[in-house]
Amino acid sequence: MRESGRLNQGDGRESRGRDLERAVTMAEQAVPLKAQSASWVKGGLKSRAGTLLLYPDQLVHVGSKAAQIGAAFGAIGILVTRQIANAGAARKVEAGGKSVMSIPLATISEAHGQKGKLDGNSIIVRTTTGDEYRFGGVKFDRWSEDLGRALTNAGRQVTFTDEGLTAK
């Protein structure tokens, strides 16, 4: 805004300051605390390859066709497509869509690890509504501390047990 041919610095600075503050807050929310390639296993048989991301307020799985296609090209294909899938996962969370599945931390009641014969390590997450989610290819012991801290920071009371963790 101009007054007497000069820029009114007060109004512009205040507005830019609020915009910058809002942008920083949104950017902080958009940065995952942890991310790893993982498959979301549905019904024990079907799985969707992609990336598991932990945010301050939610646990998110982002499915990726690239990660699914990589398996057809062996170990090198898997490594390359995992990198591609992981790099784009945070952008997909912001955009939303069918490939994004989110579990609010406020609804997680327990989580534990499981070692399977066919699918290796998995994290099992149960919610307060009784829903259960399984993420294959992920070791619980590498996620438990970060998940517990995020749940605590989200206002949940977390207890670690021999099997995993519970949140109230």
PDB file of N, CA, C and O in Angstrom, residues 39 41 43-44 110-126 132-144 162-165:
ATOM      1  N   SER A  39       4.954 -52.209   3.075  1.00  0.00           N
ATOM      2  CA  SER A  39       3.737 -52.660   2.413  1.00  0.00           C
ATOM      3  C   SER A  39       2.603 -52.628   3.415  1.00  0.00           C
ATOM      4  O   SER A  39       2.766 -53.058   4.552  1.00  0.00           O
ATOM      5  N   VAL A  41      -0.445 -54.396   4.429  1.00  0.00           N
ATOM      6  CA  VAL A  41      -0.998 -55.728   4.215  1.00  0.00           C
ATOM      7  C   VAL A  41      -2.468 -55.707   4.622  1.00  0.00           C
ATOM      8  O   VAL A  41      -2.791 -55.423   5.767  1.00  0.00           O
ATOM      9  N   GLY A  43      -5.982 -57.877   4.893  1.00  0.00           N
ATOM     10  CA  GLY A  43      -6.591 -59.190   4.897  1.00  0.00           C
ATOM     11  C   GLY A  43      -5.620 -60.354   4.876  1.00  0.00           C
ATOM     12  O   GLY A  43      -5.994 -61.463   4.555  1.00  0.00           O
ATOM     13  N   GLY A  44      -4.365 -60.111   5.181  1.00  0.00           N
ATOM     14  CA  GLY A  44      -3.385 -61.177   5.250  1.00  0.00           C
ATOM     15  C   GLY A  44      -2.782 -61.583   3.918  1.00  0.00           C
ATOM     16  O   GLY A  44      -1.721 -62.172   3.871  1.00  0.00           O
ATOM     17  N   GLU A 110      -2.748 -49.443  20.388  1.00  0.00           N
ATOM     18  CA  GLU A 110      -1.568 -50.281  20.623  1.00  0.00           C
ATOM     19  C   GLU A 110      -0.829 -50.539  19.325  1.00  0.00           C
ATOM     20  O   GLU A 110      -1.384 -50.409  18.235  1.00  0.00           O
ATOM     21  N   ALA A 111       0.419 -50.912  19.476  1.00  0.00           N
ATOM     22  CA  ALA A 111       1.257 -51.270  18.342  1.00  0.00           C
ATOM     23  C   ALA A 111       2.287 -52.278  18.812  1.00  0.00           C
ATOM     24  O   ALA A 111       2.769 -52.204  19.945  1.00  0.00           O
ATOM     25  N   HIS A 112       2.591 -53.229  17.951  1.00  0.00           N
ATOM     26  CA  HIS A 112       3.617 -54.217  18.278  1.00  0.00           C
ATOM     27  C   HIS A 112       4.219 -54.776  16.992  1.00  0.00           C
ATOM     28  O   HIS A 112       3.681 -54.587  15.904  1.00  0.00           O
ATOM     29  N   GLY A 113       5.326 -55.455  17.151  1.00  0.00           N
ATOM     30  CA  GLY A 113       5.988 -56.063  16.020  1.00  0.00           C
ATOM     31  C   GLY A 113       5.595 -57.517  15.876  1.00  0.00           C
ATOM     32  O   GLY A 113       5.134 -58.152  16.823  1.00  0.00           O
ATOM     33  N   GLN A 114       5.783 -58.043  14.667  1.00  0.00           N
ATOM     34  CA  GLN A 114       5.503 -59.448  14.420  1.00  0.00           C
ATOM     35  C   GLN A 114       6.445 -59.937  13.334  1.00  0.00           C
ATOM     36  O   GLN A 114       6.673 -59.251  12.350  1.00  0.00           O
ATOM     37  N   LYS A 115       6.988 -61.102  13.542  1.00  0.00           N
ATOM     38  CA  LYS A 115       7.870 -61.710  12.549  1.00  0.00           C
ATOM     39  C   LYS A 115       7.084 -62.808  11.855  1.00  0.00           C
ATOM     40  O   LYS A 115       6.622 -63.750  12.483  1.00  0.00           O
ATOM     41  N   GLY A 116       6.903 -62.669  10.556  1.00  0.00           N
ATOM     42  CA  GLY A 116       6.160 -63.655   9.778  1.00  0.00           C
ATOM     43  C   GLY A 116       7.098 -64.525   8.969  1.00  0.00           C
ATOM     44  O   GLY A 116       8.224 -64.137   8.663  1.00  0.00           O
ATOM     45  N   LYS A 117       6.612 -65.686   8.605  1.00  0.00           N
ATOM     46  CA  LYS A 117       7.425 -66.615   7.814  1.00  0.00           C
ATOM     47  C   LYS A 117       7.536 -66.167   6.370  1.00  0.00           C
ATOM     48  O   LYS A 117       8.581 -66.301   5.750  1.00  0.00           O
ATOM     49  N   LEU A 118       6.451 -65.631   5.841  1.00  0.00           N
ATOM     50  CA  LEU A 118       6.450 -65.245   4.434  1.00  0.00           C
ATOM     51  C   LEU A 118       6.797 -63.783   4.190  1.00  0.00           C
ATOM     52  O   LEU A 118       7.453 -63.448   3.222  1.00  0.00           O
ATOM     53  N   ASP A 119       6.327 -62.919   5.074  1.00  0.00           N
ATOM     54  CA  ASP A 119       6.498 -61.489   4.811  1.00  0.00           C
ATOM     55  C   ASP A 119       7.500 -60.787   5.722  1.00  0.00           C
ATOM     56  O   ASP A 119       7.589 -59.573   5.727  1.00  0.00           O
ATOM     57  N   GLY A 120       8.263 -61.523   6.501  1.00  0.00           N
ATOM     58  CA  GLY A 120       9.288 -60.914   7.339  1.00  0.00           C
ATOM     59  C   GLY A 120       8.715 -60.120   8.489  1.00  0.00           C
ATOM     60  O   GLY A 120       7.691 -60.471   9.064  1.00  0.00           O
ATOM     61  N   ASN A 121       9.362 -59.030   8.832  1.00  0.00           N
ATOM     62  CA  ASN A 121       8.945 -58.188   9.961  1.00  0.00           C
ATOM     63  C   ASN A 121       7.771 -57.297   9.585  1.00  0.00           C
ATOM     64  O   ASN A 121       7.680 -56.811   8.468  1.00  0.00           O
ATOM     65  N   SER A 122       6.909 -57.091  10.577  1.00  0.00           N
ATOM     66  CA  SER A 122       5.754 -56.217  10.382  1.00  0.00           C
ATOM     67  C   SER A 122       5.475 -55.435  11.656  1.00  0.00           C
ATOM     68  O   SER A 122       5.838 -55.864  12.748  1.00  0.00           O
ATOM     69  N   ILE A 123       4.818 -54.302  11.484  1.00  0.00           N
ATOM     70  CA  ILE A 123       4.259 -53.562  12.606  1.00  0.00           C
ATOM     71  C   ILE A 123       2.746 -53.728  12.515  1.00  0.00           C
ATOM     72  O   ILE A 123       2.153 -53.535  11.448  1.00  0.00           O
ATOM     73  N   ILE A 124       2.148 -54.101  13.630  1.00  0.00           N
ATOM     74  CA  ILE A 124       0.698 -54.209  13.728  1.00  0.00           C
ATOM     75  C   ILE A 124       0.212 -53.034  14.572  1.00  0.00           C
ATOM     76  O   ILE A 124       0.695 -52.833  15.684  1.00  0.00           O
ATOM     77  N   VAL A 125      -0.726 -52.262  14.044  1.00  0.00           N
ATOM     78  CA  VAL A 125      -1.288 -51.105  14.748  1.00  0.00           C
ATOM     79  C   VAL A 125      -2.785 -51.344  14.941  1.00  0.00           C
ATOM     80  O   VAL A 125      -3.486 -51.669  13.977  1.00  0.00           O
ATOM     81  N   ARG A 126      -3.246 -51.190  16.172  1.00  0.00           N
ATOM     82  CA  ARG A 126      -4.680 -51.297  16.469  1.00  0.00           C
ATOM     83  C   ARG A 126      -5.184 -49.933  16.921  1.00  0.00           C
ATOM     84  O   ARG A 126      -4.480 -49.199  17.604  1.00  0.00           O
ATOM     85  N   GLU A 132      -7.453 -52.930  12.664  1.00  0.00           N
ATOM     86  CA  GLU A 132      -6.060 -53.373  12.747  1.00  0.00           C
ATOM     87  C   GLU A 132      -5.386 -53.140  11.401  1.00  0.00           C
ATOM     88  O   GLU A 132      -5.961 -53.433  10.349  1.00  0.00           O
ATOM     89  N   TYR A 133      -4.181 -52.613  11.456  1.00  0.00           N
ATOM     90  CA  TYR A 133      -3.400 -52.317  10.259  1.00  0.00           C
ATOM     91  C   TYR A 133      -2.053 -53.015  10.389  1.00  0.00           C
ATOM     92  O   TYR A 133      -1.425 -52.979  11.446  1.00  0.00           O
ATOM     93  N   ARG A 134      -1.604 -53.619   9.294  1.00  0.00           N
ATOM     94  CA  ARG A 134      -0.320 -54.323   9.296  1.00  0.00           C
ATOM     95  C   ARG A 134       0.566 -53.719   8.202  1.00  0.00           C
ATOM     96  O   ARG A 134       0.147 -53.588   7.054  1.00  0.00           O
ATOM     97  N   PHE A 135       1.776 -53.370   8.603  1.00  0.00           N
ATOM     98  CA  PHE A 135       2.736 -52.784   7.678  1.00  0.00           C
ATOM     99  C   PHE A 135       3.946 -53.706   7.584  1.00  0.00           C
ATOM    100  O   PHE A 135       4.721 -53.825   8.532  1.00  0.00           O
ATOM    101  N   GLY A 136       4.090 -54.374   6.444  1.00  0.00           N
ATOM    102  CA  GLY A 136       5.163 -55.343   6.242  1.00  0.00           C
ATOM    103  C   GLY A 136       6.469 -54.694   5.834  1.00  0.00           C
ATOM    104  O   GLY A 136       6.498 -53.613   5.248  1.00  0.00           O
ATOM    105  N   GLY A 137       7.542 -55.369   6.175  1.00  0.00           N
ATOM    106  CA  GLY A 137       8.871 -54.883   5.822  1.00  0.00           C
ATOM    107  C   GLY A 137       9.411 -53.858   6.799  1.00  0.00           C
ATOM    108  O   GLY A 137      10.374 -53.147   6.503  1.00  0.00           O
ATOM    109  N   VAL A 138       8.777 -53.751   7.975  1.00  0.00           N
ATOM    110  CA  VAL A 138       9.157 -52.744   8.962  1.00  0.00           C
ATOM    111  C   VAL A 138       9.435 -53.423  10.297  1.00  0.00           C
ATOM    112  O   VAL A 138       8.628 -54.211  10.775  1.00  0.00           O
ATOM    113  N   LYS A 139      10.584 -53.125  10.897  1.00  0.00           N
ATOM    114  CA  LYS A 139      10.923 -53.671  12.207  1.00  0.00           C
ATOM    115  C   LYS A 139      10.393 -52.743  13.297  1.00  0.00           C
ATOM    116  O   LYS A 139      10.741 -51.569  13.335  1.00  0.00           O
ATOM    117  N   PHE A 140       9.567 -53.300  14.181  1.00  0.00           N
ATOM    118  CA  PHE A 140       8.973 -52.504  15.243  1.00  0.00           C
ATOM    119  C   PHE A 140      10.034 -51.870  16.135  1.00  0.00           C
ATOM    120  O   PHE A 140       9.909 -50.714  16.535  1.00  0.00           O
ATOM    121  N   ASP A 141      11.109 -52.610  16.427  1.00  0.00           N
ATOM    122  CA  ASP A 141      12.126 -52.060  17.333  1.00  0.00           C
ATOM    123  C   ASP A 141      12.811 -50.820  16.753  1.00  0.00           C
ATOM    124  O   ASP A 141      13.362 -50.011  17.488  1.00  0.00           O
ATOM    125  N   ARG A 142      12.744 -50.630  15.459  1.00  0.00           N
ATOM    126  CA  ARG A 142      13.315 -49.421  14.846  1.00  0.00           C
ATOM    127  C   ARG A 142      12.312 -48.274  14.794  1.00  0.00           C
ATOM    128  O   ARG A 142      12.672 -47.150  14.451  1.00  0.00           O
ATOM    129  N   TRP A 143      11.045 -48.559  15.085  1.00  0.00           N
ATOM    130  CA  TRP A 143       9.992 -47.541  15.052  1.00  0.00           C
ATOM    131  C   TRP A 143       9.407 -47.250  16.423  1.00  0.00           C
ATOM    132  O   TRP A 143       8.767 -46.215  16.621  1.00  0.00           O
ATOM    133  N   SER A 144       9.575 -48.154  17.375  1.00  0.00           N
ATOM    134  CA  SER A 144       8.864 -48.044  18.654  1.00  0.00           C
ATOM    135  C   SER A 144       9.160 -46.747  19.396  1.00  0.00           C
ATOM    136  O   SER A 144       8.238 -46.086  19.899  1.00  0.00           O
ATOM    137  N   ASP A 162       6.405 -55.834  26.939  1.00  0.00           N
ATOM    138  CA  ASP A 162       7.277 -56.797  26.252  1.00  0.00           C
ATOM    139  C   ASP A 162       6.836 -57.013  24.809  1.00  0.00           C
ATOM    140  O   ASP A 162       7.656 -57.285  23.933  1.00  0.00           O
ATOM    141  N   GLU A 163       5.541 -56.893  24.553  1.00  0.00           N
ATOM    142  CA  GLU A 163       4.999 -57.126  23.220  1.00  0.00           C
ATOM    143  C   GLU A 163       5.064 -55.897  22.315  1.00  0.00           C
ATOM    144  O   GLU A 163       5.081 -56.020  21.102  1.00  0.00           O
ATOM    145  N   GLY A 164       5.032 -54.702  22.899  1.00  0.00           N
ATOM    146  CA  GLY A 164       4.995 -53.485  22.086  1.00  0.00           C
ATOM    147  C   GLY A 164       4.694 -52.269  22.920  1.00  0.00           C
ATOM    148  O   GLY A 164       5.350 -52.028  23.930  1.00  0.00           O
ATOM    149  N   LEU A 165       3.662 -51.533  22.526  1.00  0.00           N
ATOM    150  CA  LEU A 165       3.265 -50.356  23.304  1.00  0.00           C
ATOM    151  C   LEU A 165       1.752 -50.235  23.305  1.00  0.00           C
ATOM    152  O   LEU A 165       1.080 -50.702  22.388  1.00  0.00           O
TER     153      LEU A 165
END
